[in-house]
PDB file of C-alpha atoms in Angstrom:
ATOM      1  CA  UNK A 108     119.699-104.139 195.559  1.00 37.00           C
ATOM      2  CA  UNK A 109     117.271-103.376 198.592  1.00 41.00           C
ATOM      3  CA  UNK A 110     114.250-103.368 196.281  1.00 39.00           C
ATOM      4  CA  UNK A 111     114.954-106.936 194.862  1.00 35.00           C
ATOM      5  CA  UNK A 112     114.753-108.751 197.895  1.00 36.00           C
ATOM      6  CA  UNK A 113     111.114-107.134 198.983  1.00 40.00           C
ATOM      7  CA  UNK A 114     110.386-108.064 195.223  1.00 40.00           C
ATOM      8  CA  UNK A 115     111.097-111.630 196.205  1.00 35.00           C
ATOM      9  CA  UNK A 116     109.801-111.882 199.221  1.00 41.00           C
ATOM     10  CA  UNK A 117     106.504-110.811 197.948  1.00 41.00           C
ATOM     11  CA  UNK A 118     106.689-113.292 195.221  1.00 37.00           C
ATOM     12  CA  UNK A 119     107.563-116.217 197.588  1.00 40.00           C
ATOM     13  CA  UNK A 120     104.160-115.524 199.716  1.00 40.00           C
ATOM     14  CA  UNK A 121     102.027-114.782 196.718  1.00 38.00           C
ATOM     15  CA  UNK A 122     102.262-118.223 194.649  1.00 36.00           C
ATOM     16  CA  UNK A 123      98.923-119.308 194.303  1.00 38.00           C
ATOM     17  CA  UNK A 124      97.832-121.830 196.808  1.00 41.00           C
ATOM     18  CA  UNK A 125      95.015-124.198 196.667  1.00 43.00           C
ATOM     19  CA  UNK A 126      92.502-124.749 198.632  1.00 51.00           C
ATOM     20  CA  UNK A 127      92.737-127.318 201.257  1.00 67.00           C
ATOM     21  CA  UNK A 128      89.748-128.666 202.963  1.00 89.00           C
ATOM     22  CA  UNK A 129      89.904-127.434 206.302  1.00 93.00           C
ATOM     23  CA  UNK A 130      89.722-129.808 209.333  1.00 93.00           C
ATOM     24  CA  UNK A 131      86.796-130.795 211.169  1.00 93.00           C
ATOM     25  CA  UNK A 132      87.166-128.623 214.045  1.00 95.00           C
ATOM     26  CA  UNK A 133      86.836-125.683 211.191  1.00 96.00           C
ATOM     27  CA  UNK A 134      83.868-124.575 209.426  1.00 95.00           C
ATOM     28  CA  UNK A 135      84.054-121.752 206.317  1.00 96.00           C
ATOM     29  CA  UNK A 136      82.144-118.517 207.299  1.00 96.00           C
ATOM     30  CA  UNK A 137      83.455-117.198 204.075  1.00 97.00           C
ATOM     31  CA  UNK A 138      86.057-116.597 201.393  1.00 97.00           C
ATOM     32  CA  UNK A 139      88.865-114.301 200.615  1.00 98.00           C
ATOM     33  CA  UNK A 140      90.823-113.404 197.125  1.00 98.00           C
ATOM     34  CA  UNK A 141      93.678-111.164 197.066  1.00 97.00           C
ATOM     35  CA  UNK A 142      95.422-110.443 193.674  1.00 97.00           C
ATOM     36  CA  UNK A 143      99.435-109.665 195.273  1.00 95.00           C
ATOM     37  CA  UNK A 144     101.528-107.843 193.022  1.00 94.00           C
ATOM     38  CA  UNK A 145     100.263-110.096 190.277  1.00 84.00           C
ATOM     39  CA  UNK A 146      99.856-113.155 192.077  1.00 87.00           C
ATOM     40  CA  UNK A 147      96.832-115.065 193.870  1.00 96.00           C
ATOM     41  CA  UNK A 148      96.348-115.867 197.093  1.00 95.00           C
ATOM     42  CA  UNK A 149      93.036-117.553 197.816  1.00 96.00           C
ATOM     43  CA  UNK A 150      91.943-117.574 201.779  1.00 97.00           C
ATOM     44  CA  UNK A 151      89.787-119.335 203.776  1.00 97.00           C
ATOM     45  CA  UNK A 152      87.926-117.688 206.765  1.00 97.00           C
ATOM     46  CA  UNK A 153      86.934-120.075 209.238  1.00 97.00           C
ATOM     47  CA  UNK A 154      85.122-120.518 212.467  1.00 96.00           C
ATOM     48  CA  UNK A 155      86.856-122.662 215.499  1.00 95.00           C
ATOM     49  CA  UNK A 156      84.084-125.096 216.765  1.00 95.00           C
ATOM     50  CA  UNK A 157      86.134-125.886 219.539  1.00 95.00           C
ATOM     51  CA  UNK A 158      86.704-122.380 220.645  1.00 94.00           C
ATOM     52  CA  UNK A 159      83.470-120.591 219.250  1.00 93.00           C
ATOM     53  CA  UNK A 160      85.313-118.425 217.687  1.00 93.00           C
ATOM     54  CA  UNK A 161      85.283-116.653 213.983  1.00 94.00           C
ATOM     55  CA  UNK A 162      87.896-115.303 212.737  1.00 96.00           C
ATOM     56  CA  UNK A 163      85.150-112.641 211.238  1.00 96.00           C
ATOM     57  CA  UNK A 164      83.126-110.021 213.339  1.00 95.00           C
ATOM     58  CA  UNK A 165      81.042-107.181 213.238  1.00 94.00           C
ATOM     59  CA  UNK A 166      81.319-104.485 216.305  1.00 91.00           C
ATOM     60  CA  UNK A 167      79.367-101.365 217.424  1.00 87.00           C
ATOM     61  CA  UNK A 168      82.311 -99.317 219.036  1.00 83.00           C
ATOM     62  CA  UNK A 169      81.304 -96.109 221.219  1.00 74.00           C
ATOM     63  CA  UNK A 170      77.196 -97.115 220.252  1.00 70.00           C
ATOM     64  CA  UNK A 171      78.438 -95.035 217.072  1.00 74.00           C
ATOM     65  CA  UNK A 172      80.360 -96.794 214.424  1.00 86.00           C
ATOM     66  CA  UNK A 173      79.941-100.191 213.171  1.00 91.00           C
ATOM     67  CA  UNK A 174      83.259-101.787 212.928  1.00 93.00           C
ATOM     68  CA  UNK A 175      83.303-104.931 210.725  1.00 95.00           C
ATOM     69  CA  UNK A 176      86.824-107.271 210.744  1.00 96.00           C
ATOM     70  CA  UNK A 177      87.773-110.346 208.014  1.00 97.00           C
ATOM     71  CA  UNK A 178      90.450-112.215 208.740  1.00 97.00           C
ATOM     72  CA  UNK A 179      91.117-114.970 205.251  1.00 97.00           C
ATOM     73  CA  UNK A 180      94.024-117.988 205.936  1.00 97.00           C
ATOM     74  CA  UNK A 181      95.461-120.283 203.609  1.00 95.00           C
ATOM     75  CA  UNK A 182      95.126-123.790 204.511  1.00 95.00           C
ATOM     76  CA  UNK A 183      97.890-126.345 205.201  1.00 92.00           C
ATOM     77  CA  UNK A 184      98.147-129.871 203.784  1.00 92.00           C
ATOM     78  CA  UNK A 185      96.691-130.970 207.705  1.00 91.00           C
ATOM     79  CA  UNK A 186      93.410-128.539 207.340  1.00 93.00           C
ATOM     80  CA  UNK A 187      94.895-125.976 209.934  1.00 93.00           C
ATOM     81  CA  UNK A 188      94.485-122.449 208.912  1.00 94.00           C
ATOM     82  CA  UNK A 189      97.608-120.461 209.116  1.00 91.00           C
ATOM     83  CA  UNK A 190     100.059-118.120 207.031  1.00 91.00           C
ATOM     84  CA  UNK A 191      99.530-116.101 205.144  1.00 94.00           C
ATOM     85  CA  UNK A 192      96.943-114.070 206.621  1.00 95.00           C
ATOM     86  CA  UNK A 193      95.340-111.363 205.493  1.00 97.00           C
ATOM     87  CA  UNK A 194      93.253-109.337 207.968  1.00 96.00           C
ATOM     88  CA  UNK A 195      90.812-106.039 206.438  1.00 97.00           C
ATOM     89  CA  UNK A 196      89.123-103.925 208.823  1.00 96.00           C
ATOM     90  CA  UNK A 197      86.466-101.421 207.884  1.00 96.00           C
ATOM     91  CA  UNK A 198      84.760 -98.614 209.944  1.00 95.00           C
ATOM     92  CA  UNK A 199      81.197 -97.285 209.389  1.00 91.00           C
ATOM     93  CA  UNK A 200      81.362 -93.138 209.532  1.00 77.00           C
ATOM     94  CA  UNK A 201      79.142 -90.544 208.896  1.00 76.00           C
ATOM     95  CA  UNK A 202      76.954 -92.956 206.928  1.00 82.00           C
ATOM     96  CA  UNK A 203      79.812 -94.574 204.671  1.00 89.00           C
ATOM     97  CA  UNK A 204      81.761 -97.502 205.152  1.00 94.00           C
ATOM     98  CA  UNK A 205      85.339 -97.495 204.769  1.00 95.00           C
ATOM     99  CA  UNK A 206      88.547 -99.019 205.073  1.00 96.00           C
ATOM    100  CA  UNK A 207      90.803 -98.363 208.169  1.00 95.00           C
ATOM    101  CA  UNK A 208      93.452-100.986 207.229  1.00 95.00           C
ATOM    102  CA  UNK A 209      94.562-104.119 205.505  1.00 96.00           C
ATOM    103  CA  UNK A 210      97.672-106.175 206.516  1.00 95.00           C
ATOM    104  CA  UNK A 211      98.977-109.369 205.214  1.00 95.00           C
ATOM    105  CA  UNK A 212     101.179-111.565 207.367  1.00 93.00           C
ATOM    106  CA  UNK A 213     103.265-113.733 206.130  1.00 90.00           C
ATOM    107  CA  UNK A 214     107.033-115.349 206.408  1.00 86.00           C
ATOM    108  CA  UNK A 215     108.343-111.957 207.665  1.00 85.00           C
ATOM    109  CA  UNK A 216     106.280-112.288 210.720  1.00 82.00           C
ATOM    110  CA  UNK A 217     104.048-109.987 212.995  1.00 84.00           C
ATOM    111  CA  UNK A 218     106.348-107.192 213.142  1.00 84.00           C
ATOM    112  CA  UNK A 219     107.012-106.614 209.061  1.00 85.00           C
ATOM    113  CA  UNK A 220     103.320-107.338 207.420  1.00 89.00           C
ATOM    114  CA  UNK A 221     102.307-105.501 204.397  1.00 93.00           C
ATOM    115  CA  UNK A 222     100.561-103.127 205.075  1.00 93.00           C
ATOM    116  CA  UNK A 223      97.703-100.395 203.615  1.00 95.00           C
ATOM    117  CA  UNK A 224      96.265 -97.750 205.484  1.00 91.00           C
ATOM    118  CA  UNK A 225      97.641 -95.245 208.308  1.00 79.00           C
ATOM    119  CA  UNK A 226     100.697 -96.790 208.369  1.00 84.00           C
ATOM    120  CA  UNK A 227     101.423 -98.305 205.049  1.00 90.00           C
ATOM    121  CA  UNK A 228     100.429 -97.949 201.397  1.00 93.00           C
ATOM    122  CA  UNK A 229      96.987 -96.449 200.393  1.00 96.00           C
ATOM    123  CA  UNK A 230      94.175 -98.237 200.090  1.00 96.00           C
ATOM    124  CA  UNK A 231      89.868 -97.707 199.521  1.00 96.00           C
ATOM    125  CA  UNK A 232      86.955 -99.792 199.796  1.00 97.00           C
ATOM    126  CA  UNK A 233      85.869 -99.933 196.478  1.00 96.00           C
ATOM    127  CA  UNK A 234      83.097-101.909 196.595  1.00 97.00           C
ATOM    128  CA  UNK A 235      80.995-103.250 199.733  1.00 96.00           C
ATOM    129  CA  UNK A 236      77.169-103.988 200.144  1.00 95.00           C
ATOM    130  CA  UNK A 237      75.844-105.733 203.305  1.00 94.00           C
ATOM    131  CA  UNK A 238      72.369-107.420 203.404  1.00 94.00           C
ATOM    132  CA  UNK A 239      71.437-108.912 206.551  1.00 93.00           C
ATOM    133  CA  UNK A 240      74.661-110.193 208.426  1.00 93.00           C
ATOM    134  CA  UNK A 241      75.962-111.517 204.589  1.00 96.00           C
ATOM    135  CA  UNK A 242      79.227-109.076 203.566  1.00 96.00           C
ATOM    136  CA  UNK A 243      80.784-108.456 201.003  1.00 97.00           C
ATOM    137  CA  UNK A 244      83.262-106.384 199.663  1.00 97.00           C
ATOM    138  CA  UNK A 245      86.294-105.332 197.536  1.00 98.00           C
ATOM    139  CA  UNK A 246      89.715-102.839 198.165  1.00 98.00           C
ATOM    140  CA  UNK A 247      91.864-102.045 196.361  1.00 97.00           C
ATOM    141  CA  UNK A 248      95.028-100.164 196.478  1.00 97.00           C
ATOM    142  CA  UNK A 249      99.172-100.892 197.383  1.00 97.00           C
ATOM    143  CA  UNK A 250     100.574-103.036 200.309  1.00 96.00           C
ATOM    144  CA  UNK A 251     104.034-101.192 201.942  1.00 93.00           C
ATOM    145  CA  UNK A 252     106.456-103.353 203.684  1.00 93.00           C
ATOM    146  CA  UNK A 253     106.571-102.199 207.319  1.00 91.00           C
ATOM    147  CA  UNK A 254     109.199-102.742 209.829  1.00 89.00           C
ATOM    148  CA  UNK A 255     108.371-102.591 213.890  1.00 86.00           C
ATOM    149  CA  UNK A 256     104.832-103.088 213.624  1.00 86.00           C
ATOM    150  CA  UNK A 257     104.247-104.387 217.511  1.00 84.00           C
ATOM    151  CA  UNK A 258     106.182-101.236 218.481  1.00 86.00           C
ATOM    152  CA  UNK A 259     106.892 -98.086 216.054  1.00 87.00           C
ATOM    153  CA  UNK A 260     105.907 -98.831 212.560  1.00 86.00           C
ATOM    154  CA  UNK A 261     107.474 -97.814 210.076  1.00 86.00           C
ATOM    155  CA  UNK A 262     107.698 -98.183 206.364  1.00 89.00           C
ATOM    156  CA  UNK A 263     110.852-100.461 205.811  1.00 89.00           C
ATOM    157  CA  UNK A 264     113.904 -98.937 203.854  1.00 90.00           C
ATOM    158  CA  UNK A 265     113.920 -99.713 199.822  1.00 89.00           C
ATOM    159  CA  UNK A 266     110.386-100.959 199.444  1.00 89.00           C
ATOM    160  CA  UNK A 267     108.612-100.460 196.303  1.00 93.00           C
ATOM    161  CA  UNK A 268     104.560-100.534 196.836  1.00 95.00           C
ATOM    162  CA  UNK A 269     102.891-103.674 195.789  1.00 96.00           C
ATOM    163  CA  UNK A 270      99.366-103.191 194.161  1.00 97.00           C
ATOM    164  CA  UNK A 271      96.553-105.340 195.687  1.00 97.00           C
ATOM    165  CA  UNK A 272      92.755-106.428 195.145  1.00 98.00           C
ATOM    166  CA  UNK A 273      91.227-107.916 198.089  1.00 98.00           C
ATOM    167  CA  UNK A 274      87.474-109.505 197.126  1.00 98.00           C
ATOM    168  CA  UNK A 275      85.609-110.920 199.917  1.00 97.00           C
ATOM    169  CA  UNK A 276      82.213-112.989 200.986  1.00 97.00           C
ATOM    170  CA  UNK A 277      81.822-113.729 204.819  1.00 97.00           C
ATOM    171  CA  UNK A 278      78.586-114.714 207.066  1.00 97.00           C
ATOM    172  CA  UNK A 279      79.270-112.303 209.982  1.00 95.00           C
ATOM    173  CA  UNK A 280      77.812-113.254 213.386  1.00 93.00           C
ATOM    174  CA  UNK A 281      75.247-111.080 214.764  1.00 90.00           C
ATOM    175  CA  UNK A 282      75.553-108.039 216.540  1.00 85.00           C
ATOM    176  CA  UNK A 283      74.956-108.384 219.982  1.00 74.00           C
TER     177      UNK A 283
END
């Protein structure tokens, strides 16, 4: 009985949603489609004019490894991005790019996201090319349902994995 209700829960977030228009305050730096256990989401990621902010960014960490993070949002009926949110961070090393983590948030909140990478399911950049500050990229792999994320996480009791394909397209701001 502990399996069904991840089942369901997964389903619940995973209807496909359409595309709202976002608000003026928002611009689109790029796009995000994630195939959920089946299901679409499609995602939005935008740039705050108010705040100059992205919700994209590409980072040299230690003058060594480029560090690129994509964060995609739906988009509610108002034009505010929001939940779900799926977040993919990649790490440059010894030459190759490749994928630290993935997590989707959604109704479960910031402490149980799916998850894939150290502390979820497994997960590889499958595809990625980068020309000028234009990415793009694809992983695939399986989502876990983690419990205690802002503390210890964990992988949460009864969870089956849920296979995933992220594809992305985002106009990263330049490295500093």
């Amino acid at each position: 009985m502990t399996r069904f209700f991840p089942a369901l829960a997964v389903l619940a977030l995973a209807t496909p949603l359409a595309a709202a228009d976002l608000a003026d305050r928002y611009t689109a730096m790029g796009t995000m489609t994630a195939q959920i256990g089946g299901d679409t989401l499609d995602l939005v990621i935008p740039y705050d004019t108010e705040k100059e902010r992205g919700s994209a960014e590409q980072k040299m960490i230690m003058s060594q490894f480029l560090t690129i993070n994509v964060l995609g949002m739906a988009v509610d009926e108002n034009g505010e991005p929001g939940r779900p949110m799926l977040q993919v961070t990649l790490q440059k090393h010894m030459g190759d790019m490749r994928l630290l983590s993935a997590e989707l948030f959604d109704d479960q909140g910031y402490d149980a996201p799916l998850a894939m990478g150290a502390d979820g399911g497994t997960g590889e950049l499958s595809e990625f090319t980068m020309e000028g500050d234009t990415a793009s990229g694809v992983v695939t792999g399986e989502f876990l349902r983690l419990t205690g994320y802002t503390s210890e996480p964990k992988v949460a009791e009864g969870v089956a994995p849920v296979p995933a394909r992220i594809e992305w397209r985002v106009d990263l701001p330049p490295l500093e």
